Tab-separated table of C-alpha atoms in Angstrom:
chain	number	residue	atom	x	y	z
C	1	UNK	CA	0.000	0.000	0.000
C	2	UNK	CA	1.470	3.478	-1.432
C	3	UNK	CA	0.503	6.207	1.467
C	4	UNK	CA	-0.189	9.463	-0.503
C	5	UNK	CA	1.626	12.878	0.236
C	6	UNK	CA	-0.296	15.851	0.916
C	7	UNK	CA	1.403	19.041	0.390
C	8	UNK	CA	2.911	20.093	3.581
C	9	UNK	CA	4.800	16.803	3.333
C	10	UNK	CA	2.518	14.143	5.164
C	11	UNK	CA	2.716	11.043	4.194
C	12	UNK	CA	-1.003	10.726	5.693
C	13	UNK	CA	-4.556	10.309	5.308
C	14	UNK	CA	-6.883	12.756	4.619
C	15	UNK	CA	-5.827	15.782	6.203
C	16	UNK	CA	-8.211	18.673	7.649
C	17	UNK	CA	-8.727	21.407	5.909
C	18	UNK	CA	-5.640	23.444	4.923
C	19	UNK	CA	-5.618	27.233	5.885
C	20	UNK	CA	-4.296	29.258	2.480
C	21	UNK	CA	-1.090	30.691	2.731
C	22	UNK	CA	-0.401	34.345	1.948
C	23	UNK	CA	2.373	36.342	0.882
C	24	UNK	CA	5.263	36.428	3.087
C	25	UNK	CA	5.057	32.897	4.100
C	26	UNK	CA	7.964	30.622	4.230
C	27	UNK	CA	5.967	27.381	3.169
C	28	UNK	CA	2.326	26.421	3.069
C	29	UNK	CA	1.180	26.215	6.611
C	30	UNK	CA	-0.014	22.289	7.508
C	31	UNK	CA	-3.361	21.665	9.234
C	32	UNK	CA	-2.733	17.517	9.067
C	33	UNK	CA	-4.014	16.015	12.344
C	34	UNK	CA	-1.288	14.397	14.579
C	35	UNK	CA	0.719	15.353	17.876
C	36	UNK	CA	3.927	16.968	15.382
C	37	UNK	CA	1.274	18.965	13.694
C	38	UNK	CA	0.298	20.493	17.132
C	39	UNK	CA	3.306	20.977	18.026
C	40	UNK	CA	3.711	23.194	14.643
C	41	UNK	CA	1.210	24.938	15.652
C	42	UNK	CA	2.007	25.910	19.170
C	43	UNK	CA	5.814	26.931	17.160
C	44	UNK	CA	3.693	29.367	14.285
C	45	UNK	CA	1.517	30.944	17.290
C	46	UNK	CA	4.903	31.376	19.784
C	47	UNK	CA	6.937	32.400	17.210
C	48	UNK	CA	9.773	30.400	17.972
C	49	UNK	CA	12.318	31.419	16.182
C	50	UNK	CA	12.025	34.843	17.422
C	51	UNK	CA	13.452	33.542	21.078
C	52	UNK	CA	16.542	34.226	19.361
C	53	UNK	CA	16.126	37.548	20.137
C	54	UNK	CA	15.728	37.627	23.754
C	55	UNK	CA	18.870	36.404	25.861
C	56	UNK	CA	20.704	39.541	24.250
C	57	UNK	CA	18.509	41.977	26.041
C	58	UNK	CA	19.403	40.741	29.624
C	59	UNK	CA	23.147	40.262	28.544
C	60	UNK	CA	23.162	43.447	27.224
C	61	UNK	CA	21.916	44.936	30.182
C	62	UNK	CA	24.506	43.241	32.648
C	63	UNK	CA	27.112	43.970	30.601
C	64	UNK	CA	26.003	47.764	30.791
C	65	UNK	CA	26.566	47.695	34.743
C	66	UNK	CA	29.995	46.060	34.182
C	67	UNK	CA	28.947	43.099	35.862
C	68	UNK	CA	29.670	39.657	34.637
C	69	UNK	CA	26.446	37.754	34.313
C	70	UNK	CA	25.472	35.439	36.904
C	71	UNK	CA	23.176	32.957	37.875
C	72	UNK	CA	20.617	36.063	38.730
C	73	UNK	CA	21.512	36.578	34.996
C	74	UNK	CA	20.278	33.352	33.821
C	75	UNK	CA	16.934	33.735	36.005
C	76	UNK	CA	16.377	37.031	33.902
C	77	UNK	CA	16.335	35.415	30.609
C	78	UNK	CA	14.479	32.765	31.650
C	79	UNK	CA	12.161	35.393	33.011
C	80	UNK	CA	12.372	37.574	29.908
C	81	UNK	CA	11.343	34.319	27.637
C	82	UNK	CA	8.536	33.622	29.333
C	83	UNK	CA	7.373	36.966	29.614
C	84	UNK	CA	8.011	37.107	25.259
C	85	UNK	CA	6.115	34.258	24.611
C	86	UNK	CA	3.581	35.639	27.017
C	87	UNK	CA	3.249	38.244	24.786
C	88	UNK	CA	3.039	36.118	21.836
C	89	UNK	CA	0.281	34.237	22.347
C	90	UNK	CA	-2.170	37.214	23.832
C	91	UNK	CA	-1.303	38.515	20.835
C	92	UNK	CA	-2.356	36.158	18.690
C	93	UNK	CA	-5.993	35.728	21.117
C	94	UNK	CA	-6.743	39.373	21.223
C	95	UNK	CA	-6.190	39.537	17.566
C	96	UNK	CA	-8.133	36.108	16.481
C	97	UNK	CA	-10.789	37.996	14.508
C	98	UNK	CA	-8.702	40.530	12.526
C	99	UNK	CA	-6.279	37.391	12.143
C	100	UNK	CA	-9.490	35.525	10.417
C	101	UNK	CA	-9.486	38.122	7.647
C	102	UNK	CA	-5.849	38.993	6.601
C	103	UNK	CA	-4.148	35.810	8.612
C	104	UNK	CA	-6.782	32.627	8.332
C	105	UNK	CA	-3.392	30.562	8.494
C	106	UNK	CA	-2.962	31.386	11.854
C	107	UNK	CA	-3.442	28.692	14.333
C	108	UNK	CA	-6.344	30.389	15.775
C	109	UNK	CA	-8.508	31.626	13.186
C	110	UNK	CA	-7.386	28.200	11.331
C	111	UNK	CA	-8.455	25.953	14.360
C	112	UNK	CA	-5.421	24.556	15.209
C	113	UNK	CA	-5.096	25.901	18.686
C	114	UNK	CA	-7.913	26.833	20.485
C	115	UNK	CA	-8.201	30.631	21.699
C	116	UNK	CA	-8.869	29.647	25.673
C	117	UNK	CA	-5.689	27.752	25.084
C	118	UNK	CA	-3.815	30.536	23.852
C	119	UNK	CA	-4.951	32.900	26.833
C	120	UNK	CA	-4.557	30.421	29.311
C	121	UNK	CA	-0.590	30.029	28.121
C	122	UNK	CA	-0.600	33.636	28.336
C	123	UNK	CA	-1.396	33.755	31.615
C	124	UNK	CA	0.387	30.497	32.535
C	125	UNK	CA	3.679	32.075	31.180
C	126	UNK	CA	3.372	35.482	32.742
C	127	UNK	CA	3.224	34.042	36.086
C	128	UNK	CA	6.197	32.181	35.261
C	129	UNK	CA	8.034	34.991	34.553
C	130	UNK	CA	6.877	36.995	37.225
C	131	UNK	CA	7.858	33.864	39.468
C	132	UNK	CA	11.148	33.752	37.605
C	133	UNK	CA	12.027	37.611	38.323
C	134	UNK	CA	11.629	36.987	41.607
C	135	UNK	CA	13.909	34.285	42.283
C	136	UNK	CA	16.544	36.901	40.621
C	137	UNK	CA	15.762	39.158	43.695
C	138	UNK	CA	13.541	42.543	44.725
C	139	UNK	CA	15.146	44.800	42.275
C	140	UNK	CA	14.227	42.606	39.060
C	141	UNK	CA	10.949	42.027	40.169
C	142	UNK	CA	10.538	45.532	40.004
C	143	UNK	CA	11.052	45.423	36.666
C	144	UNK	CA	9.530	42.374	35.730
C	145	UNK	CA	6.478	44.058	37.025
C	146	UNK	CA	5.769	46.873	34.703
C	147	UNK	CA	7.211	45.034	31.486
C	148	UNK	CA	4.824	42.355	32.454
C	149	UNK	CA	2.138	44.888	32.308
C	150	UNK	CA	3.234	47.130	29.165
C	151	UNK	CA	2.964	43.464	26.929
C	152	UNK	CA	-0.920	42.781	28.443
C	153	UNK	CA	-1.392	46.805	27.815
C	154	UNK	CA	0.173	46.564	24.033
C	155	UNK	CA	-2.015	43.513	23.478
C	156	UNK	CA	-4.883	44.133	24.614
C	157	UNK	CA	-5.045	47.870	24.088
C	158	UNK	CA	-2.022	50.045	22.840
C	159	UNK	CA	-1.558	47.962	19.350
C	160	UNK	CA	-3.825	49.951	17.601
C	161	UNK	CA	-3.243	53.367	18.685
C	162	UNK	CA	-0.575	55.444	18.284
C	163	UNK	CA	1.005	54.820	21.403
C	164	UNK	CA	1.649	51.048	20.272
C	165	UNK	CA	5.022	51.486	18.607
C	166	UNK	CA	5.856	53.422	22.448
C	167	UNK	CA	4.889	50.479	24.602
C	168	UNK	CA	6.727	47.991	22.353
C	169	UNK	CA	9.713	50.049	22.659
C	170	UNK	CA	9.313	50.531	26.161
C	171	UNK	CA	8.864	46.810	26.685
C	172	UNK	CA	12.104	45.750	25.138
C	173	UNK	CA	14.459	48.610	26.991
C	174	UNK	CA	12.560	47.155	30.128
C	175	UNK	CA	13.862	43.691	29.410
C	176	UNK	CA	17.067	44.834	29.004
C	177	UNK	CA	16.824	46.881	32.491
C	178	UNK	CA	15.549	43.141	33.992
C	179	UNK	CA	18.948	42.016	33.046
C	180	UNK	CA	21.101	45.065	34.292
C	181	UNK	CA	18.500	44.842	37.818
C	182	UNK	CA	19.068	41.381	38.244
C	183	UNK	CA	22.577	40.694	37.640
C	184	UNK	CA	23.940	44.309	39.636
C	185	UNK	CA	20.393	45.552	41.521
C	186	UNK	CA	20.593	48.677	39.830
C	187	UNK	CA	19.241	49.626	36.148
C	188	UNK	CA	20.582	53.444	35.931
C	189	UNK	CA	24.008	52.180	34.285
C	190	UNK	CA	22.046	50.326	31.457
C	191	UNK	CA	19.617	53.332	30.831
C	192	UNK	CA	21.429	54.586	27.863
C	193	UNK	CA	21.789	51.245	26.225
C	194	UNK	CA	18.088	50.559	26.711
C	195	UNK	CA	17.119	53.696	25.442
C	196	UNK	CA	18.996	52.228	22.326
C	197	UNK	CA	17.492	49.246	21.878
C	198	UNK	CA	14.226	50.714	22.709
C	199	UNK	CA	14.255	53.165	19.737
C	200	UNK	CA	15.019	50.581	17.279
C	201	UNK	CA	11.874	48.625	18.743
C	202	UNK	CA	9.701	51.225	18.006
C	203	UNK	CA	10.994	51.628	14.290
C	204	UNK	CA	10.130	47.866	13.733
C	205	UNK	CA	7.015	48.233	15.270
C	206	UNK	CA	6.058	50.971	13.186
C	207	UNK	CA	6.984	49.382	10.097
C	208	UNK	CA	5.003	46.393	10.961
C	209	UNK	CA	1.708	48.013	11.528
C	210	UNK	CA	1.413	47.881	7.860
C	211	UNK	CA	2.867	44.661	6.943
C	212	UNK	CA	-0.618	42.976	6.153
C	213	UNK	CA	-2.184	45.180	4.051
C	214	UNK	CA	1.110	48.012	3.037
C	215	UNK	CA	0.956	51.141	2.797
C	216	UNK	CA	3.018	54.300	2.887
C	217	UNK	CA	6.614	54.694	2.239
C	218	UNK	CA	6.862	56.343	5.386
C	219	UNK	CA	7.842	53.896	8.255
C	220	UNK	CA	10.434	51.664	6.377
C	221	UNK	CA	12.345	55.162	5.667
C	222	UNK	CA	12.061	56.039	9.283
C	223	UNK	CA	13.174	52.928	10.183
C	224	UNK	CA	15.829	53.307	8.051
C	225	UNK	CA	17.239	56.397	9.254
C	226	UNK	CA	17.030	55.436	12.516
C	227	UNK	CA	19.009	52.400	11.801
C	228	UNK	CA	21.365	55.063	10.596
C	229	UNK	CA	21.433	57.120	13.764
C	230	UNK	CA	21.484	53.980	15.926
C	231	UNK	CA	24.862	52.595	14.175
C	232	UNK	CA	26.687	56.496	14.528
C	233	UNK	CA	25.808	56.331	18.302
C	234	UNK	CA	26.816	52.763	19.341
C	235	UNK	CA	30.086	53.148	17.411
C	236	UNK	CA	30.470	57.260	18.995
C	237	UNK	CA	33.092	56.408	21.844
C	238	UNK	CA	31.434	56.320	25.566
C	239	UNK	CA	33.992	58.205	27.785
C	240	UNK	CA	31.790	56.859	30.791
C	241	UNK	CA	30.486	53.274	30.250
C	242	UNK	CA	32.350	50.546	32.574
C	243	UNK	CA	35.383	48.637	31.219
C	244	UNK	CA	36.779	45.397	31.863
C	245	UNK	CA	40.276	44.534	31.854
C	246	UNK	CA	43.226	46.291	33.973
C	247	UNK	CA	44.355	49.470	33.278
C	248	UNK	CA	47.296	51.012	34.941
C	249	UNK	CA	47.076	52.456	37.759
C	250	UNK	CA	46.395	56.343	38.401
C	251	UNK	CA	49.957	58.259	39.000
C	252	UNK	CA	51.861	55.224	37.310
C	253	UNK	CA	51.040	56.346	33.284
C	254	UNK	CA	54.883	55.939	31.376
C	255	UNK	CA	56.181	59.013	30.713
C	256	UNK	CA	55.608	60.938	27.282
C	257	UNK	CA	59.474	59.992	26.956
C	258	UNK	CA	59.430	56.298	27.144
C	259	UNK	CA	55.554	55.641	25.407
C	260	UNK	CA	55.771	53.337	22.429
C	261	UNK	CA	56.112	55.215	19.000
C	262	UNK	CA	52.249	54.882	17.807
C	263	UNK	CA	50.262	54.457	20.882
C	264	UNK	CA	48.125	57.180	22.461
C	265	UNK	CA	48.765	57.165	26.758
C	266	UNK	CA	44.558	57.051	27.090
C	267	UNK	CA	44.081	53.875	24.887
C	268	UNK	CA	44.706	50.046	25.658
C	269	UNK	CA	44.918	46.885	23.781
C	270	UNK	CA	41.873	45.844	25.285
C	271	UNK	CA	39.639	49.611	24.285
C	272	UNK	CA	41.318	48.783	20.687
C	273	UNK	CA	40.138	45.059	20.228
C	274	UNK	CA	36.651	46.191	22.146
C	275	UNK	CA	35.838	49.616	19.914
C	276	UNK	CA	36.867	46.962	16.434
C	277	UNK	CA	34.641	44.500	17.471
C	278	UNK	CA	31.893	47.021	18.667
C	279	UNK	CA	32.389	48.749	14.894
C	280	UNK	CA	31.976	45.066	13.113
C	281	UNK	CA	29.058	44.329	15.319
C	282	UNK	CA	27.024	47.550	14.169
C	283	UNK	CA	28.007	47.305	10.889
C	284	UNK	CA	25.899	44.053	10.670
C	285	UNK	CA	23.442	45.565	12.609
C	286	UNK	CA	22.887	47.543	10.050
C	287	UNK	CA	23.271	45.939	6.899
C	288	UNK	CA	20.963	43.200	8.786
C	289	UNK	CA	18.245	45.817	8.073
C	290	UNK	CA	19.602	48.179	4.985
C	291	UNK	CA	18.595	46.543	1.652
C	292	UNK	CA	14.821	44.973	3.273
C	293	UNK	CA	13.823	48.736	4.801
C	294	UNK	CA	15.508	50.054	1.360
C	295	UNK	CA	13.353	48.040	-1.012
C	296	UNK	CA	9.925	48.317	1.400
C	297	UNK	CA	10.711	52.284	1.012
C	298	UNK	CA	10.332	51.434	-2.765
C	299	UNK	CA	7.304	49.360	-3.025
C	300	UNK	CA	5.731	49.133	0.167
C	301	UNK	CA	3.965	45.869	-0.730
C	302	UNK	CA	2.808	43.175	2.282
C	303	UNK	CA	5.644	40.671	1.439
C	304	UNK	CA	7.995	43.595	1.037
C	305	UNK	CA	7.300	44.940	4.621
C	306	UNK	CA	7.044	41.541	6.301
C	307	UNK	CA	10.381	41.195	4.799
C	308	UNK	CA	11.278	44.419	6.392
C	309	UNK	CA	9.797	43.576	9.994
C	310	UNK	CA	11.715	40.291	9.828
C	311	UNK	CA	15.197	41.430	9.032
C	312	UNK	CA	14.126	44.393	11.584
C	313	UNK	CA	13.815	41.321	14.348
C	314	UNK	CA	16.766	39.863	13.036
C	315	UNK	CA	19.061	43.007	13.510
C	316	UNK	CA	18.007	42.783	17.028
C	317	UNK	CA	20.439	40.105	17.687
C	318	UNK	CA	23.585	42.254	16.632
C	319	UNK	CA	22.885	45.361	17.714
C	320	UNK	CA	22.435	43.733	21.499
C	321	UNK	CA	25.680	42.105	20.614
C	322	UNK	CA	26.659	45.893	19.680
C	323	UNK	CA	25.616	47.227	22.961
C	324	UNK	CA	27.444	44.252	24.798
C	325	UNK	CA	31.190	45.175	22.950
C	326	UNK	CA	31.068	48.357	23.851
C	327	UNK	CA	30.573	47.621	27.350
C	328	UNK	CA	33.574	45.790	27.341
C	329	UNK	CA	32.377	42.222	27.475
C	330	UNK	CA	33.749	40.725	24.332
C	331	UNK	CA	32.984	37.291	25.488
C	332	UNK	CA	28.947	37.945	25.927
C	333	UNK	CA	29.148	39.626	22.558
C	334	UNK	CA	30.420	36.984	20.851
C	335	UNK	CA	27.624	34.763	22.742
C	336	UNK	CA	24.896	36.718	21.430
C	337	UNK	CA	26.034	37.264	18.068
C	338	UNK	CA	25.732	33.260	17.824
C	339	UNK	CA	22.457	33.245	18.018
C	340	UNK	CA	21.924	35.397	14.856
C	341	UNK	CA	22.423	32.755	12.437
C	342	UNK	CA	20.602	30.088	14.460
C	343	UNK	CA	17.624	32.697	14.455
C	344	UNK	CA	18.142	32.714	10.931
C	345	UNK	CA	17.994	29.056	10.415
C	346	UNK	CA	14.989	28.431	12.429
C	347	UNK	CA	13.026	31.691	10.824
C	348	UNK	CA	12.835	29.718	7.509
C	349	UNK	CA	11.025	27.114	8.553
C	350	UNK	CA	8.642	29.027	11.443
C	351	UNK	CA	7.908	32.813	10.189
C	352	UNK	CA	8.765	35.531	13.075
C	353	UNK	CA	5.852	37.707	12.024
């Protein structure tokens, strides 16, 4: 007996009905019965591969205090993955009806997952973060707290309005804080690098408030020359921010006699190999996001700008990696910058928008 192949790949019996796919989709989405098939499903609505994107933000954030990252550390990704996917899937419940016109692939409005599923993971995983925060101590609680609170407000509230692209911002410099909290138990040191990675939140957001439908040229150019003014002020050299390695001591600099030909008395090895790497970092940062923002600009077409909000998630990845090298902690940096092509990998077979 031959078993026949249905189109998502199945070697199967009849399969339920199969949700059309629209532009912008990686492959056609599969709505075969079977516990893999559910578990495809649970992967579309979480947006898996997007996870990529999170361990940077509380990495970032430690590194920003000059504190190496810890096992509170660790407890603030966890916290900051649960409190993502959180967001994820109230996302996908508060938006089940709009999602039945321009998304019916979605595993809601396709019947895949139920919707009192969705909101009960939702809930489920926000009390595991919350629960997760705490375990890192007081002071990332009190984080945890309010970004907890902006992703139910965004979801349930803020998406639509004008303040949406704000709260999404806000949300992501707040998971960076949760890192910087957790890891030192204070946040002020990693303001300036969350105000960073904030700003380039809101430019993806705003680009992908149009990504079903288009629209105008606006947002991808926005987002484009804020990628721009993002990559001059992460490579702009911080007089202030903390730095690892020894230096020599005050009082015992060489004299202006005796100092190498070629070497300036206020720079090290270590600023060198940190500022290069920093440089190379933002660099992909930004051609991560250059040619996808470029051609949405253009032709500001649905699979154009999904394109666009894609690459804009992608780009995350680096410029945390960014933020991290410039902090000094070449090692994290390098860690986080992994993850971009395993992001990568994973977003072709599990779209992050």
């Amino acid at each position: 007996m031959t078993l026949r192949e249905d189109p998502c790949g199945c070697p199967d019996e009849t399969p339920t009905a199969v949700p059309r796919a629209t532009a912008g989709d990686t492959q056609p989405p599969c709505a075969c019965p079977g516990r893999s098939h559910r578990g495809r499903a649970w992967a579309e609505l979480l947006r898996l591969p997007a996870l990529f994107s999170v361990p940077g933000d509380a990495l970032a954030g430690a590194a920003a205090t000059g504190a190496s990252p810890n096992t509170r550390t660790l407890l603030a990704i966890a916290s900051s993955l649960c409190l993502y996917e959180a967001g994820m899937a109230l996302n996908d419940w508060a938006d089940r009806d709009v999602d039945a016109v321009e998304r019916p692939h979605r595993p809601l409005p396709s019947g895949r997952i139920r919707p009192a599923a969705a909101l009960t993971a939702a809930c489920a995983l926000t009390g595991a973060g919350l629960a997760l925060a705490a375990g890192a101590g007081r002071p990332a609680l009190a984080v945890a707290a309010p970004l907890a609170a902006t992703v139910w407000a965004y979801d349930l509230g803020l998406k639509h309005t004008p303040a949406g692209p704000v709260a999404m911002g806000t949300a992501r410099g707040l998971d960076l804080l949760l890192g910087a909290a957790a890891t030192s138990g204070s946040t002020r040191p990693a303001l300036p690098s969350a105000a960073l990675l904030g700003t380039h939140t809101l430019a993806v957001t705003t680009v992908s408030r149009q990504e079903t439908q288009g629209g105008s040229p606006v947002p991808p150019l926005a987002a484009l020359a804020t990628t721009a003014l993002l990559t001059r002020l992460v490579t702009r050299r911080s007089s202030g921010g903390p730095t690892r390695g020894r230096r020599p001591a005050t009082g015992h600099r060489p004299a202006t006699g005796h100092r190498p030909a070629g070497l300036r008395a206020d720079r090290f090895p270590a600023q060198d190999s940190g500022e290069l790497l920093t440089t190379a970092l933002t660099a992909a940062y930004a051609a991560t996001t250059a040619r996808p923002y470029s051609h949405a600009t253009l032709n500001p077409s649905p699979p154009l700008t999904q394109r666009a909000v894609g690459a804009g998630i992608r780009a995350t990845i680096p410029l945390q990696a960014a933020l991290t090298a410039r902090s000094r902690s070449t090692a994290t940096a390098l860690l986080i910058a992994a993850l971009a092509p395993l992001g990568a990998r994973f977003a072709k077979k599990v779209s992050v928008t």
